[in-house]
Amino acid sequence: MEFELETRRKIYEQIKKSPGIHFRELERRLQMVVGNLQYHLQCLEKKNLIRASNDGDYVRYFVKDRSLSETERKIMSFLRRSGCRHILLQLLNNPDLNNKELSQVVGLSPSTVSWNLNKLVKAGIIEKEKNGRISKFTIVDPHAIAELLVCYKESFLDTLVDGFIEMWEFKNSK
């Protein structure tokens, strides 16, 4: 019984530290067997300590402490995807980029960037402004995204996030 409680505590703490984490990432970070992790996640859900949220591609986990709004949970789901996270980081630093420019700076193919942009537009996280044949993209609420990146920076394990946070904190300290 004590081992089970310790295991659930570790799972809960990992989810709290990395809101929006998906199953396979939990499995990797905690080095747990799939069946064991599934069992403990179900127990935590039944006890109403965590909630699972399907974003269309992944089931993501959040603690039920009400610290994140529904919008923030949606944003965190996208920030957990490296392609979307890198696109959002670029748009935070350089608003109004188009697909081709984003493709060049994030190092992804134009079709992959387009796929991610369409998901972000559909979710209401970014806006698309069409001017002739070229579409430019901007973030709807850049402050909310920057705050989430700063608040959960340790959970991203991404040097781009670290660089953005250094610049953002420097800009806001003036």
GROMACS .gro file of N, CA and C in nm:
model
  522
    1MET      N    1   0.083  -0.120   0.000
    1MET     CA    2   0.000   0.000   0.000
    1MET      C    3   0.088   0.126   0.000
    2GLU      N    4   0.192   0.128   0.080
    2GLU     CA    5   0.280   0.245   0.087
    2GLU      C    6   0.348   0.272  -0.047
    3PHE      N    7   0.389   0.162  -0.115
    3PHE     CA    8   0.452   0.176  -0.246
    3PHE      C    9   0.354   0.238  -0.345
    4GLU      N   10   0.229   0.195  -0.343
    4GLU     CA   11   0.128   0.250  -0.433
    4GLU      C   12   0.106   0.398  -0.408
    5LEU      N   13   0.101   0.438  -0.282
    5LEU     CA   14   0.081   0.579  -0.249
    5LEU      C   15   0.200   0.663  -0.294
    6GLU      N   16   0.321   0.610  -0.276
    6GLU     CA   17   0.442   0.680  -0.320
    6GLU      C   18   0.443   0.694  -0.472
    7THR      N   19   0.403   0.589  -0.543
    7THR     CA   20   0.397   0.592  -0.689
    7THR      C   21   0.297   0.696  -0.736
    8ARG      N   22   0.180   0.699  -0.674
    8ARG     CA   23   0.077   0.797  -0.712
    8ARG      C   24   0.122   0.939  -0.680
    9ARG      N   25   0.193   0.956  -0.569
    9ARG     CA   26   0.245   1.089  -0.535
    9ARG      C   27   0.343   1.136  -0.642
   10LYS      N   28   0.430   1.047  -0.688
   10LYS     CA   29   0.527   1.083  -0.793
   10LYS      C   30   0.455   1.121  -0.922
   11ILE      N   31   0.354   1.045  -0.958
   11ILE     CA   32   0.277   1.075  -1.080
   11ILE      C   33   0.208   1.210  -1.066
   12TYR      N   34   0.142   1.231  -0.952
   12TYR     CA   35   0.071   1.357  -0.927
   12TYR      C   36   0.167   1.475  -0.932
   13GLU      N   37   0.282   1.463  -0.868
   13GLU     CA   38   0.380   1.572  -0.866
   13GLU      C   39   0.433   1.602  -1.006
   14GLN      N   40   0.454   1.498  -1.087
   14GLN     CA   41   0.502   1.519  -1.224
   14GLN      C   42   0.397   1.592  -1.307
   15ILE      N   43   0.271   1.556  -1.290
   15ILE     CA   44   0.163   1.623  -1.363
   15ILE      C   45   0.149   1.768  -1.316
   16LYS      N   46   0.163   1.789  -1.185
   16LYS     CA   47   0.154   1.925  -1.132
   16LYS      C   48   0.268   2.012  -1.185
   17LYS      N   49   0.387   1.955  -1.194
   17LYS     CA   50   0.505   2.028  -1.242
   17LYS      C   51   0.499   2.052  -1.393
   18SER      N   52   0.432   1.962  -1.466
   18SER     CA   53   0.426   1.969  -1.613
   18SER      C   54   0.282   1.957  -1.661
   19PRO      N   55   0.197   2.057  -1.633
   19PRO     CA   56   0.058   2.046  -1.674
   19PRO      C   57   0.047   2.028  -1.825
   20GLY      N   58  -0.043   1.939  -1.864
   20GLY     CA   59  -0.062   1.911  -2.007
   20GLY      C   60   0.027   1.802  -2.059
   21ILE      N   61   0.101   1.737  -1.970
   21ILE     CA   62   0.190   1.629  -2.012
   21ILE      C   63   0.106   1.513  -2.065
   22HIS      N   64   0.158   1.445  -2.166
   22HIS     CA   65   0.082   1.332  -2.220
   22HIS      C   66   0.138   1.201  -2.168
   23PHE      N   67   0.063   1.093  -2.191
   23PHE     CA   68   0.092   0.963  -2.132
   23PHE      C   69   0.234   0.916  -2.157
   24ARG      N   70   0.278   0.917  -2.282
   24ARG     CA   71   0.411   0.863  -2.316
   24ARG      C   72   0.523   0.944  -2.250
   25GLU      N   73   0.502   1.075  -2.238
   25GLU     CA   74   0.603   1.158  -2.172
   25GLU      C   75   0.608   1.125  -2.022
   26LEU      N   76   0.491   1.103  -1.962
   26LEU     CA   77   0.489   1.060  -1.821
   26LEU      C   78   0.562   0.927  -1.806
   27GLU      N   79   0.535   0.837  -1.897
   27GLU     CA   80   0.600   0.705  -1.894
   27GLU      C   81   0.753   0.720  -1.899
   28ARG      N   82   0.802   0.806  -1.989
   28ARG     CA   83   0.946   0.828  -2.003
   28ARG      C   84   1.007   0.893  -1.880
   29ARG      N   85   0.944   1.000  -1.835
   29ARG     CA   86   1.001   1.075  -1.722
   29ARG      C   87   1.001   0.994  -1.592
   30LEU      N   88   0.896   0.914  -1.572
   30LEU     CA   89   0.886   0.837  -1.448
   30LEU      C   90   0.944   0.696  -1.462
   31GLN      N   91   0.979   0.659  -1.584
   31GLN     CA   92   1.033   0.526  -1.613
   31GLN      C   93   0.943   0.417  -1.556
   32MET      N   94   0.814   0.426  -1.592
   32MET     CA   95   0.716   0.330  -1.543
   32MET      C   96   0.667   0.240  -1.657
   33VAL      N   97   0.624   0.122  -1.620
   33VAL     CA   98   0.564   0.029  -1.715
   33VAL      C   99   0.426   0.081  -1.751
   34VAL      N  100   0.386   0.064  -1.877
   34VAL     CA  101   0.260   0.119  -1.928
   34VAL      C  102   0.140   0.078  -1.842
   35GLY      N  103   0.123  -0.050  -1.818
   35GLY     CA  104   0.007  -0.098  -1.742
   35GLY      C  105   0.002  -0.041  -1.602
   36ASN      N  106   0.116  -0.032  -1.536
   36ASN     CA  107   0.125   0.023  -1.401
   36ASN      C  108   0.086   0.171  -1.401
   37LEU      N  109   0.137   0.246  -1.498
   37LEU     CA  110   0.105   0.389  -1.509
   37LEU      C  111  -0.043   0.409  -1.536
   38GLN      N  112  -0.099   0.329  -1.627
   38GLN     CA  113  -0.242   0.340  -1.657
   38GLN      C  114  -0.327   0.316  -1.532
   39TYR      N  115  -0.292   0.214  -1.457
   39TYR     CA  116  -0.366   0.180  -1.336
   39TYR      C  117  -0.365   0.297  -1.236
   40HIS      N  118  -0.247   0.352  -1.212
   40HIS     CA  119  -0.236   0.460  -1.114
   40HIS      C  120  -0.303   0.589  -1.163
   41LEU      N  121  -0.295   0.616  -1.293
   41LEU     CA  122  -0.365   0.734  -1.348
   41LEU      C  123  -0.515   0.718  -1.330
   42GLN      N  124  -0.567   0.599  -1.354
   42GLN     CA  125  -0.711   0.575  -1.335
   42GLN      C  126  -0.750   0.595  -1.188
   43CYS      N  127  -0.666   0.548  -1.098
   43CYS     CA  128  -0.693   0.567  -0.954
   43CYS      C  129  -0.695   0.716  -0.918
   44LEU      N  130  -0.598   0.790  -0.969
   44LEU     CA  131  -0.592   0.934  -0.942
   44LEU      C  132  -0.714   1.006  -1.000
   45GLU      N  133  -0.759   0.963  -1.117
   45GLU     CA  134  -0.879   1.023  -1.177
   45GLU      C  135  -1.003   0.991  -1.094
   46LYS      N  136  -1.016   0.865  -1.050
   46LYS     CA  137  -1.132   0.824  -0.968
   46LYS      C  138  -1.136   0.901  -0.837
   47LYS      N  139  -1.020   0.933  -0.782
   47LYS     CA  140  -1.012   1.010  -0.657
   47LYS      C  141  -1.029   1.160  -0.683
   48ASN      N  142  -1.048   1.196  -0.810
   48ASN     CA  143  -1.071   1.336  -0.849
   48ASN      C  144  -0.950   1.426  -0.823
   49LEU      N  145  -0.830   1.369  -0.831
   49LEU     CA  146  -0.708   1.447  -0.810
   49LEU      C  147  -0.650   1.500  -0.941
   50ILE      N  148  -0.675   1.428  -1.049
   50ILE     CA  149  -0.627   1.471  -1.181
   50ILE      C  150  -0.742   1.461  -1.279
   51ARG      N  151  -0.723   1.524  -1.394
   51ARG     CA  152  -0.821   1.509  -1.502
   51ARG      C  153  -0.747   1.484  -1.632
   52ALA      N  154  -0.805   1.401  -1.714
   52ALA     CA  155  -0.750   1.371  -1.846
   52ALA      C  156  -0.829   1.455  -1.946
   53SER      N  157  -0.758   1.511  -2.042
   53SER     CA  158  -0.820   1.595  -2.143
   53SER      C  159  -0.765   1.556  -2.280
   54ASN      N  160  -0.854   1.519  -2.372
   54ASN     CA  161  -0.812   1.478  -2.505
   54ASN      C  162  -0.807   1.601  -2.594
   55ASP      N  163  -0.689   1.632  -2.650
   55ASP     CA  164  -0.675   1.750  -2.736
   55ASP      C  165  -0.690   1.715  -2.884
   56GLY      N  166  -0.734   1.595  -2.914
   56GLY     CA  167  -0.750   1.553  -3.053
   56GLY      C  168  -0.639   1.461  -3.098
   57ASP      N  169  -0.520   1.479  -3.045
   57ASP     CA  170  -0.407   1.394  -3.080
   57ASP      C  171  -0.353   1.318  -2.959
   58TYR      N  172  -0.359   1.379  -2.842
   58TYR     CA  173  -0.305   1.319  -2.721
   58TYR      C  174  -0.405   1.332  -2.607
   59VAL      N  175  -0.394   1.241  -2.511
   59VAL     CA  176  -0.464   1.259  -2.384
   59VAL      C  177  -0.363   1.327  -2.293
   60ARG      N  178  -0.402   1.442  -2.241
   60ARG     CA  179  -0.313   1.521  -2.157
   60ARG      C  180  -0.369   1.524  -2.015
   61TYR      N  181  -0.277   1.536  -1.920
   61TYR     CA  182  -0.316   1.529  -1.779
   61TYR      C  183  -0.289   1.661  -1.707
   62PHE      N  184  -0.383   1.696  -1.620
   62PHE     CA  185  -0.376   1.818  -1.539
   62PHE      C  186  -0.420   1.783  -1.397
   63VAL      N  187  -0.361   1.848  -1.298
   63VAL     CA  188  -0.411   1.831  -1.162
   63VAL      C  189  -0.539   1.911  -1.148
   64LYS      N  190  -0.624   1.870  -1.058
   64LYS     CA  191  -0.752   1.938  -1.040
   64LYS      C  192  -0.744   2.040  -0.926
   65ASP      N  193  -0.644   2.127  -0.932
   65ASP     CA  194  -0.631   2.227  -0.826
   65ASP      C  195  -0.682   2.364  -0.870
   66ARG      N  196  -0.740   2.370  -0.987
   66ARG     CA  197  -0.799   2.492  -1.041
   66ARG      C  198  -0.698   2.605  -1.064
   67SER      N  199  -0.571   2.571  -1.072
   67SER     CA  200  -0.471   2.677  -1.092
   67SER      C  201  -0.466   2.723  -1.238
   68LEU      N  202  -0.513   2.640  -1.330
   68LEU     CA  203  -0.515   2.679  -1.472
   68LEU      C  204  -0.658   2.687  -1.522
   69SER      N  205  -0.687   2.793  -1.595
   69SER     CA  206  -0.819   2.807  -1.656
   69SER      C  207  -0.830   2.712  -1.775
   70GLU      N  208  -0.946   2.699  -1.828
   70GLU     CA  209  -0.967   2.613  -1.947
   70GLU      C  210  -0.881   2.663  -2.064
   71THR      N  211  -0.874   2.794  -2.083
   71THR     CA  212  -0.792   2.851  -2.190
   71THR      C  213  -0.644   2.820  -2.167
   72GLU      N  214  -0.599   2.834  -2.043
   72GLU     CA  215  -0.459   2.806  -2.012
   72GLU      C  216  -0.427   2.658  -2.034
   73ARG      N  217  -0.520   2.570  -2.001
   73ARG     CA  218  -0.499   2.426  -2.026
   73ARG      C  219  -0.486   2.400  -2.176
   74LYS      N  220  -0.569   2.468  -2.255
   74LYS     CA  221  -0.562   2.452  -2.400
   74LYS      C  222  -0.426   2.500  -2.452
   75ILE      N  223  -0.382   2.616  -2.404
   75ILE     CA  224  -0.251   2.669  -2.446
   75ILE      C  225  -0.141   2.573  -2.405
   76MET      N  226  -0.146   2.521  -2.282
   76MET     CA  227  -0.043   2.427  -2.235
   76MET      C  228  -0.038   2.302  -2.323
   77SER      N  229  -0.153   2.257  -2.370
   77SER     CA  230  -0.155   2.140  -2.459
   77SER      C  231  -0.073   2.168  -2.584
   78PHE      N  232  -0.084   2.289  -2.638
   78PHE     CA  233  -0.007   2.324  -2.757
   78PHE      C  234   0.140   2.350  -2.724
   79LEU      N  235   0.167   2.409  -2.609
   79LEU     CA  236   0.306   2.433  -2.570
   79LEU      C  237   0.382   2.302  -2.545
   80ARG      N  238   0.311   2.196  -2.517
   80ARG     CA  239   0.373   2.065  -2.496
   80ARG      C  240   0.420   2.003  -2.629
   81ARG      N  241   0.373   2.053  -2.742
   81ARG     CA  242   0.415   2.003  -2.873
   81ARG      C  243   0.532   2.089  -2.920
   82SER      N  244   0.645   2.029  -2.948
   82SER     CA  245   0.764   2.109  -2.979
   82SER      C  246   0.743   2.198  -3.103
   83GLY      N  247   0.679   2.147  -3.206
   83GLY     CA  248   0.657   2.228  -3.327
   83GLY      C  249   0.573   2.352  -3.297
   84CYS      N  250   0.462   2.332  -3.228
   84CYS     CA  251   0.376   2.446  -3.191
   84CYS      C  252   0.448   2.540  -3.096
   85ARG      N  253   0.521   2.484  -3.000
   85ARG     CA  254   0.594   2.568  -2.904
   85ARG      C  255   0.695   2.656  -2.976
   86HIS      N  256   0.769   2.600  -3.072
   86HIS     CA  257   0.870   2.678  -3.145
   86HIS      C  258   0.805   2.784  -3.233
   87ILE      N  259   0.691   2.752  -3.292
   87ILE     CA  260   0.617   2.851  -3.371
   87ILE      C  261   0.571   2.966  -3.280
   88LEU      N  262   0.513   2.931  -3.165
   88LEU     CA  263   0.465   3.033  -3.072
   88LEU      C  264   0.579   3.119  -3.019
   89LEU      N  265   0.694   3.058  -2.991
   89LEU     CA  266   0.810   3.135  -2.946
   89LEU      C  267   0.853   3.235  -3.052
   90GLN      N  268   0.854   3.192  -3.178
   90GLN     CA  269   0.892   3.283  -3.286
   90GLN      C  270   0.791   3.397  -3.301
   91LEU      N  271   0.662   3.364  -3.290
   91LEU     CA  272   0.559   3.468  -3.303
   91LEU      C  273   0.560   3.564  -3.184
   92LEU      N  274   0.602   3.516  -3.068
   92LEU     CA  275   0.616   3.607  -2.953
   92LEU      C  276   0.726   3.709  -2.979
   93ASN      N  277   0.834   3.664  -3.040
   93ASN     CA  278   0.949   3.752  -3.067
   93ASN      C  279   0.932   3.834  -3.195
   94ASN      N  280   0.860   3.778  -3.292
   94ASN     CA  281   0.845   3.843  -3.424
   94ASN      C  282   0.701   3.829  -3.473
   95PRO      N  283   0.611   3.913  -3.422
   95PRO     CA  284   0.471   3.902  -3.468
   95PRO      C  285   0.460   3.925  -3.619
   96ASP      N  286   0.354   3.875  -3.676
   96ASP     CA  287   0.320   3.894  -3.817
   96ASP      C  288   0.413   3.820  -3.913
   97LEU      N  289   0.464   3.705  -3.874
   97LEU     CA  290   0.541   3.623  -3.968
   97LEU      C  291   0.444   3.543  -4.054
   98ASN      N  292   0.489   3.508  -4.174
   98ASN     CA  293   0.407   3.422  -4.259
   98ASN      C  294   0.459   3.278  -4.252
   99ASN      N  295   0.390   3.187  -4.318
   99ASN     CA  296   0.424   3.045  -4.314
   99ASN      C  297   0.567   3.020  -4.359
  100LYS      N  298   0.607   3.081  -4.469
  100LYS     CA  299   0.742   3.059  -4.523
  100LYS      C  300   0.849   3.106  -4.425
  101GLU      N  301   0.829   3.225  -4.368
  101GLU     CA  302   0.925   3.280  -4.272
  101GLU      C  303   0.933   3.190  -4.147
  102LEU      N  304   0.817   3.146  -4.099
  102LEU     CA  305   0.815   3.058  -3.982
  102LEU      C  306   0.885   2.926  -4.013
  103SER      N  307   0.861   2.873  -4.131
  103SER     CA  308   0.924   2.747  -4.171
  103SER      C  309   1.076   2.759  -4.167
  104GLN      N  310   1.127   2.871  -4.214
  104GLN     CA  311   1.272   2.892  -4.217
  104GLN      C  312   1.330   2.905  -4.076
  105VAL      N  313   1.263   2.980  -3.988
  105VAL     CA  314   1.321   3.004  -3.856
  105VAL      C  315   1.304   2.886  -3.759
  106VAL      N  316   1.198   2.807  -3.776
  106VAL     CA  317   1.180   2.693  -3.685
  106VAL      C  318   1.241   2.565  -3.740
  107GLY      N  319   1.279   2.565  -3.868
  107GLY     CA  320   1.345   2.448  -3.925
  107GLY      C  321   1.251   2.332  -3.953
  108LEU      N  322   1.125   2.362  -3.980
  108LEU     CA  323   1.028   2.259  -4.016
  108LEU      C  324   0.980   2.283  -4.158
  109SER      N  325   0.931   2.180  -4.221
  109SER     CA  326   0.882   2.195  -4.358
  109SER      C  327   0.760   2.288  -4.359
  110PRO      N  328   0.737   2.357  -4.473
  110PRO     CA  329   0.620   2.445  -4.481
  110PRO      C  330   0.488   2.372  -4.454
  111SER      N  331   0.478   2.246  -4.497
  111SER     CA  332   0.353   2.173  -4.474
  111SER      C  333   0.333   2.143  -4.325
  112THR      N  334   0.441   2.111  -4.255
  112THR     CA  335   0.431   2.086  -4.110
  112THR      C  336   0.395   2.215  -4.037
  113VAL      N  337   0.458   2.324  -4.075
  113VAL     CA  338   0.426   2.454  -4.013
  113VAL      C  339   0.281   2.490  -4.041
  114SER      N  340   0.237   2.470  -4.163
  114SER     CA  341   0.099   2.500  -4.201
  114SER      C  342   0.000   2.417  -4.118
  115TRP      N  343   0.030   2.290  -4.100
  115TRP     CA  344  -0.056   2.201  -4.021
  115TRP      C  345  -0.066   2.253  -3.877
  116ASN      N  346   0.048   2.288  -3.818
  116ASN     CA  347   0.049   2.341  -3.681
  116ASN      C  348  -0.022   2.475  -3.672
  117LEU      N  349   0.000   2.562  -3.771
  117LEU     CA  350  -0.066   2.693  -3.771
  117LEU      C  351  -0.218   2.677  -3.777
  118ASN      N  352  -0.266   2.587  -3.862
  118ASN     CA  353  -0.410   2.565  -3.873
  118ASN      C  354  -0.469   2.517  -3.740
  119LYS      N  355  -0.398   2.430  -3.670
  119LYS     CA  356  -0.444   2.383  -3.538
  119LYS      C  357  -0.450   2.499  -3.438
  120LEU      N  358  -0.347   2.584  -3.440
  120LEU     CA  359  -0.342   2.698  -3.348
  120LEU      C  360  -0.450   2.801  -3.379
  121VAL      N  361  -0.477   2.824  -3.508
  121VAL     CA  362  -0.584   2.917  -3.548
  121VAL      C  363  -0.719   2.861  -3.505
  122LYS      N  364  -0.742   2.733  -3.533
  122LYS     CA  365  -0.870   2.669  -3.498
  122LYS      C  366  -0.895   2.674  -3.348
  123ALA      N  367  -0.788   2.664  -3.268
  123ALA     CA  368  -0.801   2.668  -3.122
  123ALA      C  369  -0.816   2.811  -3.070
  124GLY      N  370  -0.797   2.912  -3.157
  124GLY     CA  371  -0.812   3.051  -3.115
  124GLY      C  372  -0.689   3.106  -3.043
  125ILE      N  373  -0.575   3.039  -3.058
  125ILE     CA  374  -0.453   3.084  -2.992
  125ILE      C  375  -0.379   3.186  -3.077
  126ILE      N  376  -0.386   3.170  -3.208
  126ILE     CA  377  -0.328   3.269  -3.299
  126ILE      C  378  -0.435   3.312  -3.398
  127GLU      N  379  -0.410   3.427  -3.461
  127GLU     CA  380  -0.499   3.480  -3.565
  127GLU      C  381  -0.426   3.483  -3.697
  128LYS      N  382  -0.502   3.464  -3.802
  128LYS     CA  383  -0.448   3.465  -3.937
  128LYS      C  384  -0.505   3.586  -4.010
  129GLU      N  385  -0.416   3.668  -4.065
  129GLU     CA  386  -0.459   3.784  -4.143
  129GLU      C  387  -0.411   3.765  -4.286
  130LYS      N  388  -0.507   3.752  -4.376
  130LYS     CA  389  -0.474   3.727  -4.516
  130LYS      C  390  -0.463   3.859  -4.591
  131ASN      N  391  -0.351   3.875  -4.662
  131ASN     CA  392  -0.328   3.993  -4.744
  131ASN      C  393  -0.285   3.943  -4.882
  132GLY      N  394  -0.381   3.934  -4.974
  132GLY     CA  395  -0.352   3.875  -5.105
  132GLY      C  396  -0.329   3.726  -5.088
  133ARG      N  397  -0.215   3.679  -5.138
  133ARG     CA  398  -0.183   3.536  -5.127
  133ARG      C  399  -0.103   3.503  -5.001
  134ILE      N  400  -0.066   3.605  -4.927
  134ILE     CA  401   0.018   3.582  -4.809
  134ILE      C  402  -0.064   3.600  -4.682
  135SER      N  403  -0.049   3.506  -4.590
  135SER     CA  404  -0.115   3.512  -4.460
  135SER      C  405  -0.010   3.537  -4.353
  136LYS      N  406  -0.040   3.631  -4.266
  136LYS     CA  407   0.048   3.660  -4.153
  136LYS      C  408  -0.021   3.613  -4.026
  137PHE      N  409   0.059   3.573  -3.929
  137PHE     CA  410   0.005   3.515  -3.807
  137PHE      C  411   0.050   3.594  -3.685
  138THR      N  412  -0.042   3.613  -3.591
  138THR     CA  413  -0.011   3.680  -3.464
  138THR      C  414  -0.078   3.604  -3.351
  139ILE      N  415  -0.022   3.616  -3.234
  139ILE     CA  416  -0.076   3.550  -3.115
  139ILE      C  417  -0.188   3.636  -3.057
  140VAL      N  418  -0.299   3.573  -3.021
  140VAL     CA  419  -0.414   3.643  -2.966
  140VAL      C  420  -0.380   3.704  -2.829
  141ASP      N  421  -0.320   3.626  -2.740
  141ASP     CA  422  -0.287   3.675  -2.606
  141ASP      C  423  -0.140   3.640  -2.574
  142PRO      N  424  -0.046   3.719  -2.626
  142PRO     CA  425   0.095   3.687  -2.606
  142PRO      C  426   0.137   3.688  -2.458
  143HIS      N  427   0.075   3.773  -2.378
  143HIS     CA  428   0.111   3.780  -2.237
  143HIS      C  429   0.080   3.647  -2.165
  144ALA      N  430  -0.035   3.587  -2.196
  144ALA     CA  431  -0.074   3.460  -2.133
  144ALA      C  432   0.025   3.350  -2.168
  145ILE      N  433   0.068   3.345  -2.294
  145ILE     CA  434   0.163   3.243  -2.336
  145ILE      C  435   0.298   3.265  -2.270
  146ALA      N  436   0.343   3.389  -2.266
  146ALA     CA  437   0.471   3.420  -2.201
  146ALA      C  438   0.467   3.383  -2.053
  147GLU      N  439   0.357   3.412  -1.985
  147GLU     CA  440   0.346   3.378  -1.843
  147GLU      C  441   0.352   3.228  -1.821
  148LEU      N  442   0.284   3.151  -1.906
  148LEU     CA  443   0.287   3.005  -1.891
  148LEU      C  444   0.427   2.950  -1.917
  149LEU      N  445   0.495   3.006  -2.016
  149LEU     CA  446   0.632   2.962  -2.044
  149LEU      C  447   0.724   2.991  -1.926
  150VAL      N  448   0.709   3.107  -1.866
  150VAL     CA  449   0.793   3.144  -1.752
  150VAL      C  450   0.758   3.058  -1.630
  151CYS      N  451   0.631   3.041  -1.604
  151CYS     CA  452   0.586   2.967  -1.487
  151CYS      C  453   0.628   2.820  -1.490
  152TYR      N  454   0.622   2.759  -1.608
  152TYR     CA  455   0.650   2.616  -1.620
  152TYR      C  456   0.777   2.588  -1.700
  153LYS      N  457   0.872   2.680  -1.697
  153LYS     CA  458   0.993   2.669  -1.780
  153LYS      C  459   1.070   2.540  -1.755
  154GLU      N  460   1.080   2.493  -1.632
  154GLU     CA  461   1.155   2.371  -1.604
  154GLU      C  462   1.094   2.249  -1.671
  155SER      N  463   0.966   2.251  -1.696
  155SER     CA  464   0.900   2.132  -1.749
  155SER      C  465   0.915   2.117  -1.900
  156PHE      N  466   0.966   2.220  -1.969
  156PHE     CA  467   0.975   2.212  -2.114
  156PHE      C  468   1.104   2.148  -2.166
  157LEU      N  469   1.211   2.155  -2.089
  157LEU     CA  470   1.339   2.095  -2.131
  157LEU      C  471   1.376   2.140  -2.272
  158ASP      N  472   1.374   2.271  -2.293
  158ASP     CA  473   1.393   2.326  -2.427
  158ASP      C  474   1.481   2.450  -2.418
  159THR      N  475   1.592   2.451  -2.489
  159THR     CA  476   1.682   2.566  -2.485
  159THR      C  477   1.619   2.690  -2.547
  160LEU      N  478   1.529   2.672  -2.643
  160LEU     CA  479   1.460   2.789  -2.701
  160LEU      C  480   1.374   2.858  -2.597
  161VAL      N  481   1.308   2.779  -2.513
  161VAL     CA  482   1.227   2.838  -2.406
  161VAL      C  483   1.316   2.914  -2.309
  162ASP      N  484   1.430   2.854  -2.274
  162ASP     CA  485   1.524   2.921  -2.183
  162ASP      C  486   1.569   3.056  -2.240
  163GLY      N  487   1.604   3.059  -2.369
  163GLY     CA  488   1.647   3.183  -2.434
  163GLY      C  489   1.537   3.288  -2.436
  164PHE      N  490   1.414   3.244  -2.465
  164PHE     CA  491   1.301   3.337  -2.466
  164PHE      C  492   1.280   3.397  -2.327
  165ILE      N  493   1.285   3.313  -2.225
  165ILE     CA  494   1.259   3.359  -2.089
  165ILE      C  495   1.364   3.461  -2.045
  166GLU      N  496   1.490   3.435  -2.078
  166GLU     CA  497   1.595   3.532  -2.045
  166GLU      C  498   1.566   3.667  -2.109
  167MET      N  499   1.529   3.665  -2.238
  167MET     CA  500   1.500   3.788  -2.309
  167MET      C  501   1.375   3.855  -2.252
  168TRP      N  502   1.270   3.777  -2.224
  168TRP     CA  503   1.144   3.830  -2.173
  168TRP      C  504   1.165   3.893  -2.036
  169GLU      N  505   1.239   3.825  -1.949
  169GLU     CA  506   1.264   3.880  -1.816
  169GLU      C  507   1.348   4.007  -1.823
  170PHE      N  508   1.446   4.011  -1.915
  170PHE     CA  509   1.527   4.130  -1.934
  170PHE      C  510   1.441   4.247  -1.982
  171LYS      N  511   1.354   4.219  -2.081
  171LYS     CA  512   1.265   4.322  -2.136
  171LYS      C  513   1.171   4.378  -2.028
  172ASN      N  514   1.119   4.290  -1.943
  172ASN     CA  515   1.023   4.332  -1.841
  172ASN      C  516   1.088   4.390  -1.716
  173SER      N  517   1.220   4.380  -1.704
  173SER     CA  518   1.287   4.438  -1.588
  173SER      C  519   1.321   4.586  -1.609
  174LYS      N  520   1.307   4.633  -1.732
  174LYS     CA  521   1.339   4.774  -1.762
  174LYS      C  522   1.228   4.865  -1.718
   0.00000   0.00000   0.00000
